[in-house]
PDB file of C-alpha atoms in Angstrom:
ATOM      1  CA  UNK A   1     253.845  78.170  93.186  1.00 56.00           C
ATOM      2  CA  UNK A   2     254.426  81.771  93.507  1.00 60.00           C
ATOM      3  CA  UNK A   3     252.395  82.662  90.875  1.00 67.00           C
ATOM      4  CA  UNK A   4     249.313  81.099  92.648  1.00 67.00           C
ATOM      5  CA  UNK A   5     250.390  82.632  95.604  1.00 71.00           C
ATOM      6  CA  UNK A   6     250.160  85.737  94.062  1.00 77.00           C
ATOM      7  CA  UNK A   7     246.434  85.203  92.475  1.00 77.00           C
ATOM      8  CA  UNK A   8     245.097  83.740  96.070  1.00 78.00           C
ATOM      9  CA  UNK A   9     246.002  87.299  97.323  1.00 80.00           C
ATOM     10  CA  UNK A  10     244.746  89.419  94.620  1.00 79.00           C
ATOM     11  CA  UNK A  11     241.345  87.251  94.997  1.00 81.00           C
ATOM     12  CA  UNK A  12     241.376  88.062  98.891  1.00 82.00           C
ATOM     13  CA  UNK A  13     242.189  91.878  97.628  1.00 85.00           C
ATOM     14  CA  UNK A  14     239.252  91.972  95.124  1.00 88.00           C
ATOM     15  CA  UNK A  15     237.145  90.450  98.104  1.00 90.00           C
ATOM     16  CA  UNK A  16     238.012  93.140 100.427  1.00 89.00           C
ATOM     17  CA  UNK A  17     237.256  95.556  98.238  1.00 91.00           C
ATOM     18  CA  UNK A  18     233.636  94.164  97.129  1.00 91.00           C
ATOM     19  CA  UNK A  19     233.049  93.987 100.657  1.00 92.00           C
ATOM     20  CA  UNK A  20     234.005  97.424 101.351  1.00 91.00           C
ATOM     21  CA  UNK A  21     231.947  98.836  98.749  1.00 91.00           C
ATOM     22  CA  UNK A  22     228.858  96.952  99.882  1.00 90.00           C
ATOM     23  CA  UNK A  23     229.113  97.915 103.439  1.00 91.00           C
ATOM     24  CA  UNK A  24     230.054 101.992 102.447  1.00 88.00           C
ATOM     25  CA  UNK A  25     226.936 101.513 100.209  1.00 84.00           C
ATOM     26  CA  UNK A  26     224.544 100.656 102.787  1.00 84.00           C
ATOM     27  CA  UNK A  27     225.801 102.919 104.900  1.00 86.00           C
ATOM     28  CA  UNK A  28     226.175 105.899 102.804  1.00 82.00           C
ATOM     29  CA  UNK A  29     222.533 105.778 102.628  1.00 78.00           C
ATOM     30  CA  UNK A  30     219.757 108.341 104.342  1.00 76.00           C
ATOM     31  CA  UNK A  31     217.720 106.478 106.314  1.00 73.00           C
ATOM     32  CA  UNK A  32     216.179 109.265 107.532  1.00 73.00           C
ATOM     33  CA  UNK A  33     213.242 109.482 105.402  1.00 73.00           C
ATOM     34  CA  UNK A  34     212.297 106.136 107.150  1.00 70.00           C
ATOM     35  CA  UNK A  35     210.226 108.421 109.706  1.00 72.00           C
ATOM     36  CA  UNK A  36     208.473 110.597 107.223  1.00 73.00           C
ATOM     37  CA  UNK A  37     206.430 107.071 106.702  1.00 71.00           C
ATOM     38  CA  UNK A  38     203.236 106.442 107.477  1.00 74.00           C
ATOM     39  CA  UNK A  39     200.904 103.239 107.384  1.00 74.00           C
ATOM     40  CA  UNK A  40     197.829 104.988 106.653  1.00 77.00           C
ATOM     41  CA  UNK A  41     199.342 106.159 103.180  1.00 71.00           C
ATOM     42  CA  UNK A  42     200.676 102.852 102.700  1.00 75.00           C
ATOM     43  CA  UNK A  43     197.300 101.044 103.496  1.00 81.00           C
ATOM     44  CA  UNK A  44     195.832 103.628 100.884  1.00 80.00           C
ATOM     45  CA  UNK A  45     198.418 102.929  98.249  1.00 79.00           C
ATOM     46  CA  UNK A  46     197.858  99.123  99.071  1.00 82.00           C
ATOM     47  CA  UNK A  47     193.946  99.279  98.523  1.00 82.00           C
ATOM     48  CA  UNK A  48     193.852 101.647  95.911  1.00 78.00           C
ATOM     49  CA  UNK A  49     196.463  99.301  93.541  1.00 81.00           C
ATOM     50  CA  UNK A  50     193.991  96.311  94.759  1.00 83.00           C
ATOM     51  CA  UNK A  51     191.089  98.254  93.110  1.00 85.00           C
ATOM     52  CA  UNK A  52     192.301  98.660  89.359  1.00 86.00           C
ATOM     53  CA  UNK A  53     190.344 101.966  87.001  1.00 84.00           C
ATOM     54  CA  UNK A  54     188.928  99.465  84.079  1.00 87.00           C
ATOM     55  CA  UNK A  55     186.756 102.392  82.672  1.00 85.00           C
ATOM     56  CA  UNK A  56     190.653 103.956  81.502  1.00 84.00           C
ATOM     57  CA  UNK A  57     190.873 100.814  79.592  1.00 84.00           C
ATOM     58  CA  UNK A  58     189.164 101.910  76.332  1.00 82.00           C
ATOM     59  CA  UNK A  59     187.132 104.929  76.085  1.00 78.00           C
ATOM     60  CA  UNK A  60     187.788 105.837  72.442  1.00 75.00           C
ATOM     61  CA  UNK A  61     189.374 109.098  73.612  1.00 75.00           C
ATOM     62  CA  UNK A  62     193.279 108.209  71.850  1.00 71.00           C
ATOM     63  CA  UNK A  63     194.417 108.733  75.391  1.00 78.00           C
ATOM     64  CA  UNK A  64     193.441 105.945  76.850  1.00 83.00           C
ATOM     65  CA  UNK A  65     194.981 102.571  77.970  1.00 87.00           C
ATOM     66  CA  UNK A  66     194.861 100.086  74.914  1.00 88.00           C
ATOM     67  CA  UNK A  67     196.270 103.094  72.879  1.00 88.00           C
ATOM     68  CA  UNK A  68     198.621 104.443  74.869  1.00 88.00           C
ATOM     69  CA  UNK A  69     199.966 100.637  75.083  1.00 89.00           C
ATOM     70  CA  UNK A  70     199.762 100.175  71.618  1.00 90.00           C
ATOM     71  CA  UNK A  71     202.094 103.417  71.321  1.00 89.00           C
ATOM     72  CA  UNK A  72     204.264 102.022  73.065  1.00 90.00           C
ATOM     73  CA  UNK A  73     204.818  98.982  71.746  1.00 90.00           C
ATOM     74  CA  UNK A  74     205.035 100.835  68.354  1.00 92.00           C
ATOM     75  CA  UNK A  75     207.762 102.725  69.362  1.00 92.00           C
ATOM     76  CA  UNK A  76     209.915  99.665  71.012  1.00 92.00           C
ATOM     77  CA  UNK A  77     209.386  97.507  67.645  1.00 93.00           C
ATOM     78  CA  UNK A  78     210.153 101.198  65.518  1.00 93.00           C
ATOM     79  CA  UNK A  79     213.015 101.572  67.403  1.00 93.00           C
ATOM     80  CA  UNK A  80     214.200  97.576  67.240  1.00 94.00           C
ATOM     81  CA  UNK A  81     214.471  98.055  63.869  1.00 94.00           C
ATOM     82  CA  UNK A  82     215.897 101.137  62.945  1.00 94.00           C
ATOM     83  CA  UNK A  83     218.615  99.923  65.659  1.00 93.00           C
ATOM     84  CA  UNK A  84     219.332  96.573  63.839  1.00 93.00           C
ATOM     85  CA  UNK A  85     219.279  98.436  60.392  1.00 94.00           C
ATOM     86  CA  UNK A  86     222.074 101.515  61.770  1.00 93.00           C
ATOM     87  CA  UNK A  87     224.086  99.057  63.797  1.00 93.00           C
ATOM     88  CA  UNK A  88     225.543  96.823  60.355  1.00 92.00           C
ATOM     89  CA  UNK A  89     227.843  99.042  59.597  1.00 93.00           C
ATOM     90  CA  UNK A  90     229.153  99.447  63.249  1.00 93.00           C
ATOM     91  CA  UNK A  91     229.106  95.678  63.876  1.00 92.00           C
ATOM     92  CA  UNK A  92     231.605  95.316  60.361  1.00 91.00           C
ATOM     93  CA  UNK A  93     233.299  98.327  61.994  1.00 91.00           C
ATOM     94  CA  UNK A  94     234.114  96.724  65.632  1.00 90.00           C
ATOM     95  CA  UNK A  95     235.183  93.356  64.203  1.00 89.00           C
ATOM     96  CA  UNK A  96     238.695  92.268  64.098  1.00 87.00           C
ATOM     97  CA  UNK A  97     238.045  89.334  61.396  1.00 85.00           C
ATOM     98  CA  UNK A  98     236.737  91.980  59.060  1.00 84.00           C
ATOM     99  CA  UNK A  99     239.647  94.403  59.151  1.00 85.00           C
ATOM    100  CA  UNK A 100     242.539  91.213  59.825  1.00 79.00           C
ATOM    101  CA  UNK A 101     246.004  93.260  60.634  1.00 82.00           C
ATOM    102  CA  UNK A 102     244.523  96.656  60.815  1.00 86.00           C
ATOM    103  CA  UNK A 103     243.329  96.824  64.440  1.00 85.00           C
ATOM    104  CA  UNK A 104     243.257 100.049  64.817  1.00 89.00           C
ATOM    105  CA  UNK A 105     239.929 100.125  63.240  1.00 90.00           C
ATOM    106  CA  UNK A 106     237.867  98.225  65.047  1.00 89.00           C
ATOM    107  CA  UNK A 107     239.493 100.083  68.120  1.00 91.00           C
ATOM    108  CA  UNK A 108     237.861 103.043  66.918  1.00 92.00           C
ATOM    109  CA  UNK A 109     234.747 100.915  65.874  1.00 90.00           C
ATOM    110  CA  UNK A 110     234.215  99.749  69.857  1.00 91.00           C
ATOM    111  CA  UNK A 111     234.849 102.858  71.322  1.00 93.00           C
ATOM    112  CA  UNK A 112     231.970 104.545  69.536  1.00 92.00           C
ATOM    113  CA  UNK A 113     229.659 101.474  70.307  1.00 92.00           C
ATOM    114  CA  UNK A 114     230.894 102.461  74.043  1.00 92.00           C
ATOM    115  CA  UNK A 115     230.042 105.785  73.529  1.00 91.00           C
ATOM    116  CA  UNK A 116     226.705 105.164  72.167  1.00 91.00           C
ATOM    117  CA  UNK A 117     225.538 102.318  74.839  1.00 88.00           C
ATOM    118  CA  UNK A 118     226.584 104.892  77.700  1.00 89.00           C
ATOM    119  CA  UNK A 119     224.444 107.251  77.487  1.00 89.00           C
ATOM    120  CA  UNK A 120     220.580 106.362  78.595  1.00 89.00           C
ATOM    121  CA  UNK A 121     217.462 105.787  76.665  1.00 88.00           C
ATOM    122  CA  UNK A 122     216.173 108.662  78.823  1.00 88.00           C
ATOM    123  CA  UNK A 123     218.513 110.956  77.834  1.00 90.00           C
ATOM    124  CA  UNK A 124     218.731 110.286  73.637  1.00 91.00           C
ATOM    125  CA  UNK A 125     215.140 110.888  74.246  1.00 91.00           C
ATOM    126  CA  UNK A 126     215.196 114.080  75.776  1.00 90.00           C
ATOM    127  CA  UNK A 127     217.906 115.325  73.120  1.00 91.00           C
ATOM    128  CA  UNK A 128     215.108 114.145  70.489  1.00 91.00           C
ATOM    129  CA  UNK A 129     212.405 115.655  71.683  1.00 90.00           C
ATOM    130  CA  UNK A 130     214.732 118.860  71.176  1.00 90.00           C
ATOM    131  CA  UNK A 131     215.260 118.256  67.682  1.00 90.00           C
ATOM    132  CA  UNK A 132     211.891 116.280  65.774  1.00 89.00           C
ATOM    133  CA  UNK A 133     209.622 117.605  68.835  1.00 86.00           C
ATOM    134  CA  UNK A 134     207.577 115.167  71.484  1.00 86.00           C
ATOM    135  CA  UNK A 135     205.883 112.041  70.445  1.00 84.00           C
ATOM    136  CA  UNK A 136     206.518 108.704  69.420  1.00 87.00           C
ATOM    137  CA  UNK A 137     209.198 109.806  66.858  1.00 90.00           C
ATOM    138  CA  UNK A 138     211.530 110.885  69.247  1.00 90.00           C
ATOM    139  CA  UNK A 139     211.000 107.771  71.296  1.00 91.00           C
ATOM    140  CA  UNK A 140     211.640 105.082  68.470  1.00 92.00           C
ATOM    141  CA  UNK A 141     215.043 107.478  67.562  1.00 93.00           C
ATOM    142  CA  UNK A 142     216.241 106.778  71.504  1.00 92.00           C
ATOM    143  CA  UNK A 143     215.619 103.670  71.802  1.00 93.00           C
ATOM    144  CA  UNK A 144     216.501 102.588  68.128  1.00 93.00           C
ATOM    145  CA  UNK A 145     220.349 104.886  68.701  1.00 93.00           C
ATOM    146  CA  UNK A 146     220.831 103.146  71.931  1.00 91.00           C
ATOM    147  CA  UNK A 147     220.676  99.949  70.411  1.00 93.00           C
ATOM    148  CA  UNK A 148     223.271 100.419  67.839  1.00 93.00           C
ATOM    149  CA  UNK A 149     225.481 100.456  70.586  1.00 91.00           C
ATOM    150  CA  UNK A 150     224.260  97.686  72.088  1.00 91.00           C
ATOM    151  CA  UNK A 151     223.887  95.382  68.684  1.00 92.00           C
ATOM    152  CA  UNK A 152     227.010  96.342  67.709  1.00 91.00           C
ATOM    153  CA  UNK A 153     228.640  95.281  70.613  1.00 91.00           C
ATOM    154  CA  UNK A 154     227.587  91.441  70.519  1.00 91.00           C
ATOM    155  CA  UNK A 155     226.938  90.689  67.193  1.00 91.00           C
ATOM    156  CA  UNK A 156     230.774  92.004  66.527  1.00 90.00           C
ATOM    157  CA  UNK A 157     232.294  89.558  69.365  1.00 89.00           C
ATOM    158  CA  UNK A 158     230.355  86.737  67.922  1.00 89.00           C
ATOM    159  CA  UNK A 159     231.765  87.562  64.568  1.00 89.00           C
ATOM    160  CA  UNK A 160     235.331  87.085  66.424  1.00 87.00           C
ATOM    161  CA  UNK A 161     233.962  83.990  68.092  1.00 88.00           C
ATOM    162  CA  UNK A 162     233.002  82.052  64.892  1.00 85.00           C
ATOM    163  CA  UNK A 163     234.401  79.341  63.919  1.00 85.00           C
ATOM    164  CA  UNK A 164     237.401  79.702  61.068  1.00 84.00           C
ATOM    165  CA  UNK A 165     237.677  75.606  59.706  1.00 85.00           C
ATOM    166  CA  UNK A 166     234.197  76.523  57.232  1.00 85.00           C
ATOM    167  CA  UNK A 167     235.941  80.044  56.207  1.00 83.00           C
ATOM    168  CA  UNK A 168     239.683  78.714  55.485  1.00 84.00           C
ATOM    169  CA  UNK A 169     237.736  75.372  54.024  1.00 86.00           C
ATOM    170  CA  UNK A 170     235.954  78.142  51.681  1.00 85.00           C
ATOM    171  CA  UNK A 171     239.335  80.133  50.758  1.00 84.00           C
ATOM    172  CA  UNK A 172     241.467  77.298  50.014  1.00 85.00           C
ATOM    173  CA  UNK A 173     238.413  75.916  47.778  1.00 85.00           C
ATOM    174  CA  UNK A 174     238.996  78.933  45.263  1.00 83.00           C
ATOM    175  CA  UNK A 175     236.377  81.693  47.438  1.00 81.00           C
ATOM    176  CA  UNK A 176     236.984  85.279  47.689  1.00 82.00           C
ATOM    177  CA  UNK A 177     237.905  87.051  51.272  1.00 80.00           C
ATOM    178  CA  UNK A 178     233.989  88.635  51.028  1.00 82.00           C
ATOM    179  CA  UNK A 179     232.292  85.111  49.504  1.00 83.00           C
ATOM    180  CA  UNK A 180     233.763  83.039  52.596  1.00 85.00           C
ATOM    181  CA  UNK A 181     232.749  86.015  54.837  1.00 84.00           C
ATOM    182  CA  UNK A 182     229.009  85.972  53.480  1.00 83.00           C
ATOM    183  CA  UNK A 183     228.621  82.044  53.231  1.00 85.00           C
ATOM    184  CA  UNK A 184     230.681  80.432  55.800  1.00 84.00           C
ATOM    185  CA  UNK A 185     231.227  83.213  58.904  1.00 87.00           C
ATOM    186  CA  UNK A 186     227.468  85.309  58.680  1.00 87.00           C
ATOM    187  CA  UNK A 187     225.674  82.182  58.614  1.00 86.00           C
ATOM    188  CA  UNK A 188     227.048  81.136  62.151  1.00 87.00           C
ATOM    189  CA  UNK A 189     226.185  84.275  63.644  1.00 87.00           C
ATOM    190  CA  UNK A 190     222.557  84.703  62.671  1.00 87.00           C
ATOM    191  CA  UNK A 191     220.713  82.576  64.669  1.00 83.00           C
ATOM    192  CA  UNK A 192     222.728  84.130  67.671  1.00 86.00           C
ATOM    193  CA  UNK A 193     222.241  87.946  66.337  1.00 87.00           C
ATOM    194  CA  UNK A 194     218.565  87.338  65.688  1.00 86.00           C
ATOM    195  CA  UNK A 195     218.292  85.874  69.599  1.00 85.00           C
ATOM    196  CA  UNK A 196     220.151  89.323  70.621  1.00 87.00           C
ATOM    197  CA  UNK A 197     217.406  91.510  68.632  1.00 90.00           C
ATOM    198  CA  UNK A 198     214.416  89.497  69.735  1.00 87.00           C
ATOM    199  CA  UNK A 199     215.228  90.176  73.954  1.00 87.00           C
ATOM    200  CA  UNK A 200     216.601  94.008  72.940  1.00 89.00           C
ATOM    201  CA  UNK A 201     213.003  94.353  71.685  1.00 90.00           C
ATOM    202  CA  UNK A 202     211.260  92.975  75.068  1.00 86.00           C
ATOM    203  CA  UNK A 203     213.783  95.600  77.299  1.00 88.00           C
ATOM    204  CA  UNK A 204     212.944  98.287  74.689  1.00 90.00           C
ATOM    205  CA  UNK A 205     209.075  98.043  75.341  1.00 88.00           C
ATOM    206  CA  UNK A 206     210.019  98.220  78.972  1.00 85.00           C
ATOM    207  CA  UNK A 207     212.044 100.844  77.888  1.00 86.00           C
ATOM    208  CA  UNK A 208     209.823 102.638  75.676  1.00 87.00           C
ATOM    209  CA  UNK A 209     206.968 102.513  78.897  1.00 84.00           C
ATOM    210  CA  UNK A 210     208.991 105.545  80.977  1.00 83.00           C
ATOM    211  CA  UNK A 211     210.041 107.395  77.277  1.00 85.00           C
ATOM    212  CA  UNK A 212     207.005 109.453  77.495  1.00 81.00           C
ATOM    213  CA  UNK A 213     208.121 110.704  80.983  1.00 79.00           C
ATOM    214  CA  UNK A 214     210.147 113.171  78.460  1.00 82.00           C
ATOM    215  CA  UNK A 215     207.095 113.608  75.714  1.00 79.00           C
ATOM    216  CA  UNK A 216     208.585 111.024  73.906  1.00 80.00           C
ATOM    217  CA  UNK A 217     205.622 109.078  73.430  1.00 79.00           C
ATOM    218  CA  UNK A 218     203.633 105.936  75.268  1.00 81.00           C
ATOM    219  CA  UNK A 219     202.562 105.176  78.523  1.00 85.00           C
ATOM    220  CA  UNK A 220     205.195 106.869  80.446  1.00 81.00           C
ATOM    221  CA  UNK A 221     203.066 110.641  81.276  1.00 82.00           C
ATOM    222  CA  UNK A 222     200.127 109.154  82.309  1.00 86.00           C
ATOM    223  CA  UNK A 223     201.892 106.604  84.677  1.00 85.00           C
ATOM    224  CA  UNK A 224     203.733 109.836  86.462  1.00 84.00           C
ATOM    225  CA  UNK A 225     200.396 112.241  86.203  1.00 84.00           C
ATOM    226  CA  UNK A 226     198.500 109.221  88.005  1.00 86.00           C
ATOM    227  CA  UNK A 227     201.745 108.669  90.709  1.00 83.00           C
ATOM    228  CA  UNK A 228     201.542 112.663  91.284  1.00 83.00           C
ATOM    229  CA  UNK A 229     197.946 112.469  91.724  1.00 84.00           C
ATOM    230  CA  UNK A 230     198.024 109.289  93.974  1.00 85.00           C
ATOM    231  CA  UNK A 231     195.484 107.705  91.638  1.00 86.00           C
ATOM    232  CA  UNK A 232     196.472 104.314  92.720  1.00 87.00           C
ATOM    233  CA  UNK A 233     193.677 102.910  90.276  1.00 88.00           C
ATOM    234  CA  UNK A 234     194.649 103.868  87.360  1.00 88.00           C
ATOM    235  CA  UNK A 235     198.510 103.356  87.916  1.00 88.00           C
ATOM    236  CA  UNK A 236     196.947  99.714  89.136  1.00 90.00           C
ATOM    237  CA  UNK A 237     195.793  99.209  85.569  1.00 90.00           C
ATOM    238  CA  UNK A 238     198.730 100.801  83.705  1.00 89.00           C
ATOM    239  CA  UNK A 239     200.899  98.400  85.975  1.00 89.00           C
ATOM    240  CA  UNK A 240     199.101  95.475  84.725  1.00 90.00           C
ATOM    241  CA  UNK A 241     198.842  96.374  80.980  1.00 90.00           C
ATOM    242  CA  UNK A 242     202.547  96.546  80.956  1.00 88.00           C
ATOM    243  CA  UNK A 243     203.154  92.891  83.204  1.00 88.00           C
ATOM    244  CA  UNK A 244     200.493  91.537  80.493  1.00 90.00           C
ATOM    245  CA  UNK A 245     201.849  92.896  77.304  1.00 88.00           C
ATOM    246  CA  UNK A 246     206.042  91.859  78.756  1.00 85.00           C
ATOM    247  CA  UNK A 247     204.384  88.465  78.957  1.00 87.00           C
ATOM    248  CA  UNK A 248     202.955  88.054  75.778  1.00 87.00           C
ATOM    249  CA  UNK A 249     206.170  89.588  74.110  1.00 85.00           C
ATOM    250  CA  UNK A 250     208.365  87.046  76.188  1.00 83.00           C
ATOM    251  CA  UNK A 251     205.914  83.991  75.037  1.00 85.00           C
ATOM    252  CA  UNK A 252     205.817  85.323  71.299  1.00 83.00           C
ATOM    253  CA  UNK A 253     209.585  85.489  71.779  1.00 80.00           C
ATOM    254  CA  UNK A 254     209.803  81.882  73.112  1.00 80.00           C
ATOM    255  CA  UNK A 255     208.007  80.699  70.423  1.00 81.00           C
ATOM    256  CA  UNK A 256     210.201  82.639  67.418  1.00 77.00           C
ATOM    257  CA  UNK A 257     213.699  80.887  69.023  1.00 72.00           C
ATOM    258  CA  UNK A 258     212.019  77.843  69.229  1.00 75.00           C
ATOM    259  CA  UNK A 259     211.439  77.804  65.374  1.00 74.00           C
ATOM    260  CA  UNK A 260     214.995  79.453  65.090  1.00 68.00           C
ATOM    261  CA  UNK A 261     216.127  76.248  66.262  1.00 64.00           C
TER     262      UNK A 261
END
């Protein structure tokens, strides 16, 4: 009875505090901006992302939409893989039914996954363009050393997760420690891994669209060169290349974990 007690007020505690946080948040704010708006800029802004630039479609210029898209898409699926390819050795790192009694490991294992998921796309890409120089390179190395971390991560809890009745069924049927690893634990994990890589690959093209903000490649500089210029046409068109090419990925996506299934 006490114990409940106890929980009922550290759940009214939490509450107080999520409450407290969202009110300071709000009003932490400047509002004062607010007056610096006007509805003739917004009216322009409105019209001008009604009346999309087709002629920056194609113009066979290798600056223009359809290859700038295809850039960028290049560098999310570059950088997809090179993440899932790094990240195996971290995910055996991070996982406690690889290692059994020596925890300490994967310890060490998850706090470089933390380490490598905390910093932002952005930034890896930045640090990149430092070392290999702007383009699409240094793009697919961001994205691709961001997703270690992130692979890593869930792909070594649902190693803990799996199930151990086909593993100790394996090891008491003669198998080695690495044979009942690769035949009965990886085999309950792939579907689930290959689900985490497919939607890492839809944020990292949204991801991949704001790398070139940096020089790292894509769509990114010509979507901020058009906002600075207040060609509302042409970031109209940019906007709907990337809604249209998210929407293919997600169906393409659909369709892949459907025949997972």
């Amino acid at each position: 009875m006490a114990s409940h007690h106890i929980k009922k007020l550290v759940n009214h505690f939490l509450l107080v505090v999520l409450l407290s946080l969202i009110i300071y948040a709000f009003w932490s704010l400047d509002y004062s901006n607010l007056a610096n708006m006007r509805l003739n800029d917004l009216a322009n802004m409105v019209k001008g992302l009604a009346n999309p630039d087709w002629t920056y479609v194609y113009d066979r210029s290798g600056e223009d939409l359809v290859y700038l898209m295809f850039e960028t898409v290049s560098i999310a699926f570059y950088g997809t893989i090179l993440g899932v390819i790094l990240s195996i050795p971290f995910i055996l790192l991070a996982s406690d039914v690889v290692w059994g009694n020596w925890k300490w490991i994967p310890l060490i294992g998850r706090l470089v996954l933390n380490l490598l998921r905390s910093v932002p796309a952005l930034i890896y890409a930045i640090l990149f363009v430092r070392i290999v120089g702007p383009g699409a390179f240094a793009g697919a190395l961001a994205l691709g050393i961001q997703l270690i971390g992130m692979l890593g991560k869930l792909v070594s809890e649902e190693l803990d997760r799996s199930d151990e009745v086909p593993v100790e069924a394996m090891r008491a049927s003669g198998a080695s420690a690495f044979q009942s690893f690769q035949y009965a634990r990886i085999p309950q994990v792939i579907a689930m891994s290959a689900s985490h890589v497919i939607n890492h690959f839809e944020i990292n093209v949204r991801s991949a669209t704001t790398l070139g903000l940096v020089g790292a490649g894509g769509i990114g500089a010509p979507v901020i060169f058009a906002l600075q210029q207040r060609n509302w046409g042409r970031v109209s068109i940019i906007l709907l290349a990337i809604i249209l090419v998210v929407i293919c990925i997600d169906l393409l996506s659909t369709q892949i974990r459907q025949l997972m299934k």
